[in-house]
Amino acid sequence: MAKPYQMMLKLQLSNGASKGLREIAKALKLVEDGAGRAQKNLSALEEILAKLKGKDDEKDKKKKTGEAMAGVADKMFGALKSPYEAAAEAAQAQSDFETLNLGAQNNAAVYAKAAALSHKTLGTGIADNISRIRELNDALGDLPKSLALSEDFAKYSFAAKVANGGKDVEGQTANAAKALALRGTPVTGAEAVMRSELDLQSKVNFATSGKVNGAEFVAAAKAGKQAYQHFDKEYLYGQFSAYMAQESGETAGANAQGAYATLVGGGMDGKAKGFLSQLGLLQARGKGKGGKGGEAGLSAANTALMEHRPDKFIAEVLAPAIRKKYGKIDDVKMVSLLSKNFDEHTASFIGDQIVNQPRLQSQTQKFQQASNYGSAYQQYLKSPKGAELAAAQAWKNLLTVIGSVYLPKVTDALLFFAKAMDKLGNWLGRFPVLTQIAVGAFALLAGALKIGGTVLALGGNFSWLGKAAKQVWPVLRMIVGGIVAFGEAAAALLTPVGAVIAAIVALGAVIAGAWYWFHKDAPKPNAPAIPAGATATGAVAAPRSLPPVAPRMAINAVPPPAPAPVFKVENKLDYRGITTRVLQEAGARMAGPPTGPNNFDGTMNLASVAYAG
């Protein structure tokens, strides 16, 4: 009995093990299938990512291509912009000169001279030459001389610019020319004299590294007045320029004018006359009343010497006379002696000339050895900075010539645009409400485009997110449909073309509606006048109802009477055949205020109820 039981037990155990192994095999098969699906999903994901990367690479290529095209376009427009700007600058300078109204012939001569000078004198530009000629004309008041001297001042300006580190010297030409003009007719009357003084002035400028420039000479001329005009050029651009470098143009001019007024102009006071008399330098000039000697002063020779060459008068006449009278005194005593006997400006001018004479003479020698504007121009033109400026200006001149070809077309286009904008501004000013509507609609259009672009971007992102989620995480299948549907619906709802068309149509509808609202009552052009109250066919139109207005209060100086008493009577005939009710209504109406412009009683027009039965 035991053996069959044991066999049955073994059989049951074997069957149980096999069943367990089969379950384990099924589980492993499921795991293997899951791993295969995962591998397949990962492969699909890798393929999607590769496509995305390909799209990104394609977008980058398109972007780079677009940027390259935009760069080429920018360079092309830049190539057109530079000639336009150069030509516009020259045209503006020409227009500025034409405002002087010197005539077409003079305007043409100025432009021709400026263009020829830009080729003849390297480093000068057409626009700069036109402006320079105008500055010369403003200072000299003579256009032919300005044209003749334009080359000299152009060289001087270029040399001064290079000496200033490549930067323009403010007012270089204007101040230099004005300094010559303030010298008076003896200088400005001849071109050769002006060139000679410009030569000396430029030497002082380059020798002092621009410290004593045209502006300083102008300041000395304004303060020096007569003294500045009568100075000999050797003294003006010699020791006096050194004196300007020591002080300033204004101070040197003021002191020189004070000494001129005292010793030359007849403004000598008692102290000065007594001092000069002790020195033996005072004498009567001419004859006075009664045959007596005239007013005392310097001799004619010393007066002329002080007027034109103060340095020689002081060094050869005045200083020796002082040392002869007071001995060999030092500089301190010399200054003190002059301060006691002359006014402040005269004492300062003479004292500085005596005390600082060695230094002033040394500076004068440096001025004489310095280069003038002609030689400085040639030297600076060969320098690195000068060659760089000359090349840059030559290129600018070429751009000016190129830009002058299409400059008129650009100018005409800008003028047409300005007129169109002016008309548009006038029209918008006439209809402010329509302008507000248009501006609002434009803002709505911009907002619609902005929102449309954002929705489209989000729609594309959600679409790709849904595809990726479908492959990576099967658990998200429940929400994938919603994500994709949202992306597609958003993209379909507002495409770029649809957004723009819808917004523009809405904008046009708003403007058209507003235009109709503004013009619906306006008469049509060339339409015959229609009489009031008649239609286009000639029939009388129905009266238009007036808008309701607030009732006006009745103004009555007489207070209204007391209300009539109400009688309860029956509708019977009296002895005259009139019913008692008619009498009652008549009395009530007569008791009310009278009908007039300020009061109206509508009941007076009603039929009596008595006659109605």
Coordinates of C-alpha atoms in Angstrom, one line a residue:
M1 CA 0.0 0.0 0.0
A2 CA 2.9 2.3 0.7
K3 CA 4.5 2.1 -2.7
P4 CA 1.5 3.3 -4.7
Y5 CA 1.1 6.2 -2.3
Q6 CA 4.7 7.1 -2.8
M7 CA 4.4 7.0 -6.5
M8 CA 1.3 9.2 -6.5
L9 CA 3.1 11.6 -4.2
K10 CA 6.1 11.9 -6.6
L11 CA 3.8 12.4 -9.5
Q12 CA 2.0 15.2 -7.8
L13 CA 5.3 16.9 -6.8
S14 CA 6.5 16.6 -10.4
N15 CA 3.3 18.1 -11.8
G16 CA 3.5 21.0 -9.2
A17 CA 7.2 21.7 -10.1
S18 CA 6.4 21.7 -13.8
K19 CA 3.5 24.1 -13.3
G20 CA 5.7 26.4 -11.3
L21 CA 8.4 26.3 -13.9
R22 CA 5.8 27.1 -16.6
E23 CA 4.6 30.1 -14.6
I24 CA 8.2 31.3 -14.2
A25 CA 8.8 30.8 -17.9
K26 CA 5.7 32.8 -18.7
A27 CA 6.9 35.6 -16.4
L28 CA 10.3 35.6 -18.0
K29 CA 8.7 35.7 -21.4
L30 CA 6.7 38.8 -20.3
V31 CA 9.9 40.4 -19.0
E32 CA 11.6 39.6 -22.3
D33 CA 8.7 41.0 -24.3
G34 CA 8.7 44.1 -22.1
A35 CA 12.5 44.6 -22.6
G36 CA 12.0 44.2 -26.4
R37 CA 9.3 46.8 -26.4
A38 CA 11.4 49.1 -24.2
Q39 CA 14.3 48.7 -26.6
K40 CA 12.0 49.4 -29.5
N41 CA 10.6 52.5 -27.8
L42 CA 14.1 53.7 -27.0
S43 CA 15.0 53.2 -30.7
A44 CA 12.0 55.1 -31.8
L45 CA 12.9 57.8 -29.3
E46 CA 16.4 58.0 -30.7
E47 CA 15.0 58.2 -34.2
I48 CA 12.6 61.1 -33.1
L49 CA 15.5 62.9 -31.4
A50 CA 17.6 62.5 -34.5
K51 CA 14.8 64.0 -36.6
L52 CA 14.5 66.8 -34.1
K53 CA 18.2 67.4 -34.3
G54 CA 18.0 67.3 -38.1
K55 CA 15.3 69.9 -38.0
D56 CA 17.3 72.0 -35.6
D57 CA 20.4 71.6 -37.9
E58 CA 18.2 72.6 -40.8
K59 CA 16.9 75.6 -38.9
D60 CA 20.4 76.6 -37.9
K61 CA 21.5 76.3 -41.6
K62 CA 18.5 78.5 -42.6
K63 CA 19.3 80.9 -39.8
K64 CA 23.0 81.1 -40.8
T65 CA 21.9 81.5 -44.4
G66 CA 19.5 84.3 -43.4
E67 CA 22.1 85.9 -41.3
A68 CA 24.6 85.7 -44.1
M69 CA 22.1 87.2 -46.5
A70 CA 21.3 89.9 -44.0
G71 CA 25.0 90.6 -43.5
V72 CA 25.4 91.0 -47.3
A73 CA 22.4 93.3 -47.4
D74 CA 23.8 95.3 -44.5
K75 CA 27.1 95.6 -46.3
M76 CA 25.4 96.6 -49.5
F77 CA 23.3 99.2 -47.7
G78 CA 26.5 100.3 -45.8
A79 CA 28.3 100.7 -49.1
L80 CA 25.4 103.0 -50.3
K81 CA 25.2 104.7 -46.9
S82 CA 28.8 106.0 -46.8
P83 CA 28.7 107.7 -50.2
Y84 CA 25.3 109.1 -49.4
E85 CA 26.5 110.6 -46.1
A86 CA 29.6 112.1 -47.8
A87 CA 27.6 113.6 -50.6
A88 CA 25.0 114.8 -48.2
E89 CA 27.6 116.6 -46.2
A90 CA 29.0 118.4 -49.3
A91 CA 25.5 119.2 -50.5
Q92 CA 24.6 120.6 -47.0
A93 CA 27.7 122.8 -47.0
Q94 CA 26.8 124.1 -50.5
S95 CA 23.2 124.8 -49.3
D96 CA 24.6 126.7 -46.3
F97 CA 26.7 128.8 -48.6
E98 CA 23.8 129.5 -50.9
T99 CA 21.9 131.1 -48.1
L100 CA 24.3 134.1 -48.4
N101 CA 22.5 134.9 -51.7
L102 CA 25.7 135.8 -53.6
G103 CA 24.3 134.7 -56.9
A104 CA 24.4 131.5 -59.0
Q105 CA 27.7 132.4 -60.6
N106 CA 29.5 132.9 -57.3
N107 CA 27.9 129.7 -55.9
A108 CA 29.2 127.7 -58.9
A109 CA 32.6 129.3 -58.5
V110 CA 32.8 128.3 -54.9
Y111 CA 31.8 124.7 -55.5
A112 CA 34.2 124.4 -58.4
K113 CA 37.1 125.8 -56.3
A114 CA 36.3 123.5 -53.5
A115 CA 36.2 120.4 -55.8
A116 CA 39.4 121.4 -57.5
L117 CA 41.2 122.2 -54.2
S118 CA 40.2 118.7 -52.9
H119 CA 42.3 117.1 -55.7
K120 CA 45.1 119.6 -55.7
T121 CA 45.7 119.8 -51.9
L122 CA 45.7 116.3 -50.4
G123 CA 43.9 116.0 -47.1
T124 CA 41.2 118.5 -47.9
G125 CA 37.6 117.6 -48.5
I126 CA 35.0 119.2 -50.7
A127 CA 32.6 119.9 -47.9
D128 CA 35.4 121.3 -45.7
N129 CA 36.6 123.5 -48.5
I130 CA 33.2 125.0 -49.0
S131 CA 32.8 125.7 -45.3
R132 CA 36.3 127.2 -45.2
I133 CA 35.6 129.5 -48.1
R134 CA 32.5 130.7 -46.3
E135 CA 34.4 131.3 -43.1
L136 CA 37.0 133.4 -45.1
N137 CA 34.2 135.4 -46.7
D138 CA 32.6 136.0 -43.4
A139 CA 35.9 137.3 -41.9
L140 CA 37.2 139.2 -44.9
G141 CA 34.0 140.3 -46.6
D142 CA 35.6 139.7 -50.0
L143 CA 34.7 136.5 -51.9
P144 CA 37.4 136.9 -54.6
K145 CA 40.1 137.2 -52.0
S146 CA 38.6 134.3 -50.0
L147 CA 38.8 132.1 -53.1
A148 CA 42.3 133.2 -53.8
L149 CA 43.5 132.5 -50.2
S150 CA 41.5 129.3 -49.8
E151 CA 44.4 127.0 -50.7
D152 CA 46.7 128.8 -48.2
F153 CA 44.2 128.4 -45.4
A154 CA 43.5 124.8 -46.4
K155 CA 47.2 123.9 -46.0
Y156 CA 47.4 125.7 -42.7
S157 CA 44.3 123.9 -41.4
F158 CA 45.6 120.5 -42.4
A159 CA 49.0 121.1 -40.8
A160 CA 47.4 122.3 -37.6
K161 CA 45.1 119.3 -37.5
V162 CA 48.0 116.8 -37.8
A163 CA 49.9 118.8 -35.1
N164 CA 46.8 118.4 -32.9
G165 CA 46.9 114.7 -33.1
G166 CA 44.6 114.3 -36.0
K167 CA 41.8 116.3 -34.4
D168 CA 40.3 119.5 -35.9
V169 CA 41.3 122.7 -34.2
E170 CA 38.1 124.5 -33.4
G171 CA 37.8 127.8 -35.3
Q172 CA 41.2 127.4 -37.0
T173 CA 40.4 129.1 -40.2
A174 CA 37.8 131.6 -38.8
N175 CA 40.1 132.8 -36.1
A176 CA 43.2 133.0 -38.3
A177 CA 41.3 135.0 -40.9
K178 CA 39.7 137.3 -38.4
A179 CA 43.0 138.0 -36.7
L180 CA 44.2 139.3 -40.1
A181 CA 41.0 141.2 -40.8
L182 CA 41.4 143.1 -37.5
R183 CA 44.7 144.4 -38.6
G184 CA 42.9 146.8 -40.8
T185 CA 43.0 147.9 -44.4
P186 CA 46.8 148.1 -44.7
V187 CA 46.9 144.3 -44.3
T188 CA 43.6 143.1 -45.9
G189 CA 44.0 145.5 -48.9
A190 CA 46.5 143.2 -50.6
E191 CA 46.7 139.4 -50.9
A192 CA 50.5 139.4 -50.8
V193 CA 50.5 141.2 -47.4
M194 CA 47.9 138.8 -46.0
R195 CA 49.9 135.8 -47.1
S196 CA 53.0 137.3 -45.5
E197 CA 51.3 137.9 -42.1
L198 CA 49.6 134.4 -42.3
D199 CA 53.0 133.0 -42.8
L200 CA 54.3 134.7 -39.6
Q201 CA 51.2 133.8 -37.7
S202 CA 51.5 130.1 -38.5
K203 CA 55.2 130.2 -37.4
V204 CA 54.1 131.4 -34.0
N205 CA 51.4 128.8 -33.8
F206 CA 53.7 125.8 -34.7
A207 CA 56.6 127.1 -32.5
T208 CA 54.3 127.4 -29.4
S209 CA 52.6 124.0 -30.2
G210 CA 49.3 125.8 -30.8
K211 CA 49.3 127.9 -27.5
V212 CA 49.4 131.2 -29.4
N213 CA 46.9 130.4 -32.1
G214 CA 44.4 132.4 -34.1
A215 CA 42.1 132.7 -31.2
E216 CA 44.8 134.3 -29.0
F217 CA 45.5 136.8 -31.8
V218 CA 41.8 137.7 -32.0
A219 CA 41.7 138.2 -28.2
A220 CA 44.7 140.5 -28.4
A221 CA 43.2 142.4 -31.3
K222 CA 40.0 143.0 -29.4
A223 CA 41.7 144.2 -26.3
G224 CA 44.6 145.9 -28.1
K225 CA 42.5 147.9 -30.6
Q226 CA 44.7 150.7 -32.0
A227 CA 47.9 149.2 -30.7
Y228 CA 47.3 145.9 -32.4
Q229 CA 46.5 147.6 -35.7
H230 CA 49.6 149.8 -35.7
F231 CA 52.2 147.2 -34.6
D232 CA 54.8 146.3 -37.1
K233 CA 54.5 142.7 -38.2
E234 CA 58.0 142.0 -37.0
Y235 CA 57.1 143.1 -33.5
L236 CA 53.6 141.6 -33.6
Y237 CA 54.8 138.1 -34.5
G238 CA 58.0 138.5 -32.6
Q239 CA 58.3 139.8 -29.0
F240 CA 54.7 140.7 -28.7
S241 CA 53.7 137.0 -29.5
A242 CA 56.3 135.9 -26.9
Y243 CA 54.6 138.3 -24.5
M244 CA 51.2 136.7 -25.4
A245 CA 52.7 133.3 -24.6
Q246 CA 53.8 134.6 -21.2
E247 CA 50.5 136.3 -20.3
S248 CA 47.6 135.8 -22.7
G249 CA 46.3 137.4 -25.8
E250 CA 43.7 139.5 -23.9
T251 CA 46.1 140.6 -21.1
A252 CA 48.9 141.5 -23.6
G253 CA 46.5 143.4 -25.8
A254 CA 45.0 145.4 -22.8
N255 CA 48.5 146.4 -21.5
A256 CA 49.7 147.3 -25.0
Q257 CA 46.6 149.5 -25.6
G258 CA 47.2 151.2 -22.2
A259 CA 50.8 152.1 -23.1
Y260 CA 49.7 153.2 -26.6
A261 CA 47.0 155.5 -25.2
T262 CA 49.5 157.0 -22.7
L263 CA 52.6 157.5 -24.9
V264 CA 51.0 157.8 -28.4
G265 CA 47.4 158.7 -28.0
G266 CA 47.8 161.8 -25.8
G267 CA 46.4 160.3 -22.6
M268 CA 49.4 161.1 -20.5
D269 CA 48.7 162.3 -17.0
G270 CA 50.7 164.7 -14.8
K271 CA 52.8 162.0 -13.2
A272 CA 53.8 160.5 -16.5
K273 CA 54.7 163.9 -18.0
G274 CA 56.8 164.9 -14.9
F275 CA 58.7 161.5 -15.1
L276 CA 59.4 161.8 -18.8
S277 CA 60.4 165.4 -18.4
Q278 CA 63.0 164.4 -15.8
L279 CA 64.3 161.8 -18.3
G280 CA 64.5 164.5 -21.0
L281 CA 62.0 162.7 -23.2
L282 CA 59.2 165.3 -23.0
Q283 CA 58.9 168.2 -25.5
A284 CA 56.2 170.4 -26.8
R285 CA 54.6 169.2 -30.0
G286 CA 53.4 172.0 -32.4
K287 CA 52.2 175.4 -31.4
G288 CA 49.5 176.2 -28.9
K289 CA 47.4 179.4 -28.4
G290 CA 49.3 182.7 -28.3
G291 CA 52.2 181.3 -30.2
K292 CA 53.3 179.2 -27.2
G293 CA 54.3 175.6 -27.4
G294 CA 51.7 173.0 -27.9
E295 CA 50.9 170.0 -25.6
A296 CA 53.9 168.2 -24.3
G297 CA 54.7 164.7 -25.3
L298 CA 57.2 162.5 -27.0
S299 CA 59.0 163.6 -30.0
A300 CA 57.6 162.7 -33.4
A301 CA 60.3 160.1 -34.0
N302 CA 59.9 158.5 -30.5
T303 CA 56.1 158.5 -31.0
A304 CA 56.4 156.7 -34.3
L305 CA 58.8 154.3 -32.8
M306 CA 56.5 153.5 -29.9
E307 CA 53.6 153.1 -32.2
H308 CA 55.1 150.6 -34.6
R309 CA 58.1 149.1 -32.7
P310 CA 57.5 149.4 -28.9
D311 CA 60.4 146.9 -28.3
K312 CA 62.9 149.3 -29.9
F313 CA 61.6 152.3 -28.2
I314 CA 61.8 150.7 -24.8
A315 CA 65.2 149.0 -25.3
E316 CA 66.9 151.8 -27.2
V317 CA 65.3 155.0 -25.8
L318 CA 63.3 154.6 -22.5
A319 CA 65.5 152.0 -20.6
P320 CA 68.8 153.9 -21.3
A321 CA 67.2 157.2 -20.2
I322 CA 66.0 155.6 -16.9
R323 CA 69.4 154.0 -16.2
K324 CA 71.2 157.3 -17.0
K325 CA 68.9 159.1 -14.5
Y326 CA 68.8 156.5 -11.7
G327 CA 71.8 154.4 -12.3
K328 CA 72.1 150.7 -12.8
I329 CA 69.0 149.7 -10.8
D330 CA 67.8 146.1 -10.5
D331 CA 64.5 144.7 -11.9
V332 CA 62.6 145.2 -8.6
K333 CA 63.4 148.9 -8.4
M334 CA 62.8 149.3 -12.1
V335 CA 59.2 147.9 -11.8
S336 CA 58.6 150.0 -8.6
L337 CA 59.7 153.1 -10.4
L338 CA 57.5 152.5 -13.4
S339 CA 54.5 151.7 -11.1
K340 CA 54.8 155.0 -9.3
N341 CA 54.9 157.1 -12.5
F342 CA 52.6 155.3 -14.9
D343 CA 49.1 153.8 -14.8
E344 CA 48.8 150.0 -14.3
H345 CA 48.6 148.9 -17.9
T346 CA 51.4 151.1 -19.1
A347 CA 53.7 150.2 -16.2
S348 CA 53.1 146.5 -16.7
F349 CA 53.7 146.7 -20.5
I350 CA 56.9 148.6 -20.2
G351 CA 58.2 146.7 -17.2
D352 CA 57.7 143.3 -18.8
Q353 CA 59.4 144.5 -21.9
I354 CA 62.5 145.6 -19.9
V355 CA 62.7 142.9 -17.3
N356 CA 61.9 139.9 -19.6
Q357 CA 63.7 141.2 -22.7
P358 CA 66.3 138.4 -22.9
R359 CA 63.6 135.7 -22.8
L360 CA 61.4 137.6 -25.3
Q361 CA 64.2 137.9 -27.7
S362 CA 65.0 134.2 -27.4
Q363 CA 61.4 133.3 -28.2
T364 CA 61.4 135.6 -31.2
Q365 CA 64.3 133.7 -32.6
K366 CA 62.4 130.4 -32.2
F367 CA 59.5 131.9 -34.1
Q368 CA 61.7 133.0 -37.0
Q369 CA 63.2 129.5 -37.3
A370 CA 59.9 127.6 -37.1
S371 CA 58.1 126.2 -40.2
N372 CA 55.3 128.2 -41.8
Y373 CA 52.0 126.7 -43.0
G374 CA 53.4 125.7 -46.4
S375 CA 56.5 123.8 -45.2
A376 CA 54.6 122.4 -42.3
Y377 CA 52.0 121.0 -44.7
Q378 CA 54.6 119.3 -46.8
Q379 CA 56.3 117.9 -43.7
Y380 CA 53.2 116.7 -42.0
L381 CA 51.8 115.1 -45.2
K382 CA 54.8 112.7 -45.2
S383 CA 54.2 111.8 -41.5
P384 CA 52.3 108.6 -40.6
K385 CA 49.4 110.6 -39.2
G386 CA 49.4 113.0 -42.1
A387 CA 49.4 110.2 -44.7
E388 CA 46.6 108.5 -42.8
L389 CA 44.4 111.6 -42.8
A390 CA 45.2 112.3 -46.4
A391 CA 44.2 108.8 -47.5
A392 CA 41.0 108.9 -45.5
Q393 CA 40.0 112.2 -46.9
A394 CA 40.8 111.1 -50.5
W395 CA 38.5 108.1 -50.0
K396 CA 35.8 110.4 -48.6
N397 CA 36.1 112.6 -51.6
L398 CA 35.6 109.6 -53.9
L399 CA 32.5 108.6 -51.9
T400 CA 31.3 112.2 -52.2
V401 CA 31.5 112.0 -56.0
I402 CA 29.8 108.5 -56.1
G403 CA 27.1 109.6 -53.7
S404 CA 26.3 112.7 -55.6
V405 CA 24.9 110.5 -58.4
Y406 CA 22.0 109.1 -56.4
L407 CA 21.8 111.8 -53.8
P408 CA 19.0 113.8 -55.7
K409 CA 16.8 110.7 -55.9
V410 CA 17.2 110.0 -52.2
T411 CA 16.5 113.7 -51.4
D412 CA 13.4 113.6 -53.6
A413 CA 12.2 110.4 -52.0
L414 CA 12.6 111.9 -48.5
L415 CA 10.8 115.1 -49.5
F416 CA 7.9 113.0 -50.9
F417 CA 7.8 111.0 -47.7
A418 CA 7.8 114.2 -45.6
K419 CA 4.9 115.7 -47.7
A420 CA 3.0 112.4 -47.4
M421 CA 3.4 112.3 -43.6
D422 CA 2.3 116.0 -43.4
K423 CA -0.9 115.2 -45.3
L424 CA -1.5 112.2 -43.1
G425 CA -0.9 114.3 -40.0
N426 CA -3.4 116.9 -41.3
W427 CA -6.0 114.2 -42.0
L428 CA -5.5 112.6 -38.6
G429 CA -5.8 116.0 -37.0
R430 CA -9.2 116.6 -38.6
F431 CA -10.5 113.3 -37.2
P432 CA -9.1 112.7 -33.7
V433 CA -11.7 110.1 -32.9
L434 CA -10.9 108.1 -36.0
T435 CA -7.2 108.4 -35.1
Q436 CA -7.8 107.0 -31.7
I437 CA -9.8 104.1 -33.3
A438 CA -7.0 103.4 -35.8
V439 CA -4.3 103.5 -33.1
G440 CA -6.3 101.1 -30.9
A441 CA -6.9 98.8 -33.9
F442 CA -3.1 98.9 -34.6
A443 CA -2.4 97.9 -31.1
L444 CA -4.9 95.1 -31.3
L445 CA -3.3 94.0 -34.5
A446 CA 0.1 93.9 -32.8
G447 CA -1.3 92.1 -29.9
A448 CA -3.0 89.5 -32.1
L449 CA 0.2 88.8 -34.0
K450 CA 2.1 88.5 -30.7
I451 CA -0.5 86.1 -29.2
G452 CA -0.6 84.2 -32.5
G453 CA 3.1 83.6 -32.6
T454 CA 3.1 82.5 -29.0
V455 CA 0.2 80.0 -29.6
L456 CA 1.8 78.6 -32.7
A457 CA 5.1 78.1 -30.8
L458 CA 3.3 76.4 -27.9
G459 CA 1.2 74.2 -30.4
G460 CA 4.4 72.9 -32.0
N461 CA 6.0 72.2 -28.7
F462 CA 3.0 70.4 -27.4
S463 CA 2.8 68.3 -30.5
W464 CA 6.4 67.1 -30.3
L465 CA 6.0 66.6 -26.5
G466 CA 3.0 64.3 -27.2
K467 CA 4.9 62.2 -29.8
A468 CA 7.9 61.8 -27.5
A469 CA 5.7 60.9 -24.5
K470 CA 3.9 58.3 -26.6
Q471 CA 7.1 56.4 -27.2
V472 CA 8.8 56.9 -23.9
W473 CA 6.2 56.4 -21.2
P474 CA 3.2 54.2 -22.0
V475 CA 1.6 55.3 -18.8
L476 CA 1.1 58.8 -20.4
R477 CA -1.1 57.4 -23.2
M478 CA -4.1 58.7 -21.4
I479 CA -3.0 62.3 -21.6
V480 CA -1.1 62.2 -24.9
G481 CA -4.3 62.6 -26.9
G482 CA -5.2 65.6 -24.9
I483 CA -1.8 67.2 -25.3
V484 CA -1.7 66.6 -29.1
A485 CA -5.3 67.7 -29.5
F486 CA -4.5 70.9 -27.6
G487 CA -1.5 71.6 -29.7
E488 CA -3.3 70.9 -33.0
A489 CA -6.3 72.9 -32.0
A490 CA -4.2 75.9 -30.9
A491 CA -2.2 75.8 -34.1
A492 CA -5.4 75.5 -36.2
L493 CA -7.1 78.1 -34.2
L494 CA -4.6 80.8 -35.1
T495 CA -2.2 80.3 -37.9
P496 CA 0.1 83.2 -38.9
V497 CA -1.6 83.9 -42.1
G498 CA -5.0 83.6 -40.5
A499 CA -4.1 85.8 -37.6
V500 CA -2.7 88.5 -39.9
I501 CA -5.7 88.3 -42.3
A502 CA -8.2 88.3 -39.5
A503 CA -6.5 91.3 -37.7
I504 CA -6.2 93.3 -40.9
V505 CA -9.8 92.6 -41.9
A506 CA -10.9 93.7 -38.4
L507 CA -8.8 96.8 -38.7
G508 CA -10.2 97.6 -42.1
A509 CA -13.7 97.0 -40.9
V510 CA -13.2 99.3 -37.9
I511 CA -11.7 102.1 -40.0
A512 CA -14.4 101.7 -42.7
G513 CA -17.1 101.8 -40.2
A514 CA -15.6 104.9 -38.5
W515 CA -15.2 106.5 -41.9
Y516 CA -18.9 105.9 -42.8
W517 CA -19.9 107.2 -39.4
F518 CA -18.0 110.4 -39.9
H519 CA -19.2 110.9 -43.6
K520 CA -22.7 109.5 -43.6
D521 CA -24.3 113.0 -43.3
A522 CA -21.8 114.8 -45.6
P523 CA -23.2 116.0 -49.0
K524 CA -21.9 114.1 -52.0
P525 CA -19.5 116.1 -54.3
N526 CA -21.1 117.8 -57.4
A527 CA -24.6 117.0 -56.1
P528 CA -27.3 119.6 -56.7
A529 CA -28.5 121.4 -53.6
I530 CA -31.7 120.0 -52.2
P531 CA -34.2 122.4 -50.6
A532 CA -34.9 121.9 -47.0
G533 CA -37.8 119.5 -46.4
A534 CA -37.5 117.9 -49.8
T535 CA -36.0 114.6 -51.0
A536 CA -33.9 113.9 -54.0
T537 CA -37.0 113.1 -56.1
G538 CA -38.6 116.4 -55.2
A539 CA -41.2 115.1 -52.7
V540 CA -41.5 116.7 -49.4
A541 CA -39.9 114.5 -46.8
A542 CA -41.5 113.7 -43.5
P543 CA -40.5 116.1 -40.7
R544 CA -37.6 114.9 -38.6
S545 CA -38.3 114.5 -35.0
L546 CA -36.2 116.8 -32.8
P547 CA -34.3 115.3 -29.9
P548 CA -35.9 115.7 -26.5
V549 CA -34.8 118.8 -24.6
A550 CA -35.2 119.7 -21.0
P551 CA -38.4 121.6 -20.3
R552 CA -38.0 125.3 -19.7
M553 CA -39.6 126.8 -16.6
A554 CA -42.3 129.4 -17.2
I555 CA -41.3 132.9 -16.3
N556 CA -44.4 135.0 -15.3
A557 CA -44.1 138.2 -13.3
V558 CA -47.8 137.9 -12.3
P559 CA -48.5 135.2 -9.7
P560 CA -51.1 132.8 -10.9
P561 CA -54.6 133.1 -9.4
A562 CA -56.0 130.7 -7.0
P563 CA -57.3 127.5 -8.4
A564 CA -60.9 127.6 -9.4
P565 CA -63.3 125.8 -7.1
V566 CA -64.8 122.5 -8.3
F567 CA -68.6 122.5 -8.5
K568 CA -70.5 119.3 -8.5
V569 CA -73.3 120.1 -10.9
E570 CA -75.4 117.9 -13.0
N571 CA -75.5 118.0 -16.7
K572 CA -78.7 120.1 -17.0
L573 CA -79.8 122.8 -19.4
D574 CA -80.1 126.3 -18.0
Y575 CA -82.4 129.0 -19.2
R576 CA -80.0 129.8 -22.1
G577 CA -79.9 126.2 -23.3
I578 CA -76.2 125.7 -22.1
T579 CA -75.4 122.7 -19.9
T580 CA -74.0 123.4 -16.5
R581 CA -71.0 121.1 -17.2
V582 CA -69.8 123.3 -20.0
L583 CA -69.9 126.3 -17.7
Q584 CA -67.9 124.4 -15.1
E585 CA -65.1 123.5 -17.7
A586 CA -64.9 127.1 -19.0
G587 CA -64.4 128.4 -15.5
A588 CA -61.6 126.0 -14.8
R589 CA -59.8 126.9 -18.0
M590 CA -60.0 130.6 -17.4
A591 CA -58.6 130.2 -13.9
G592 CA -55.3 128.8 -15.2
P593 CA -52.3 130.9 -16.3
P594 CA -52.6 132.6 -19.7
T595 CA -51.2 130.9 -22.8
G596 CA -48.1 132.6 -24.2
P597 CA -44.5 132.2 -25.3
N598 CA -43.4 131.0 -21.9
N599 CA -46.5 129.0 -21.0
F600 CA -48.8 126.6 -22.9
D601 CA -52.0 125.0 -21.8
G602 CA -52.8 122.0 -23.9
T603 CA -56.3 121.6 -22.4
M604 CA -57.4 124.8 -24.2
N605 CA -57.3 122.9 -27.5
L606 CA -59.4 120.0 -26.3
A607 CA -63.1 119.5 -27.1
S608 CA -65.5 119.7 -24.3
V609 CA -66.6 116.3 -22.9
A610 CA -70.0 117.8 -22.6
Y611 CA -70.5 117.6 -26.3
A612 CA -69.3 114.0 -26.4
G613 CA -72.3 113.1 -24.5

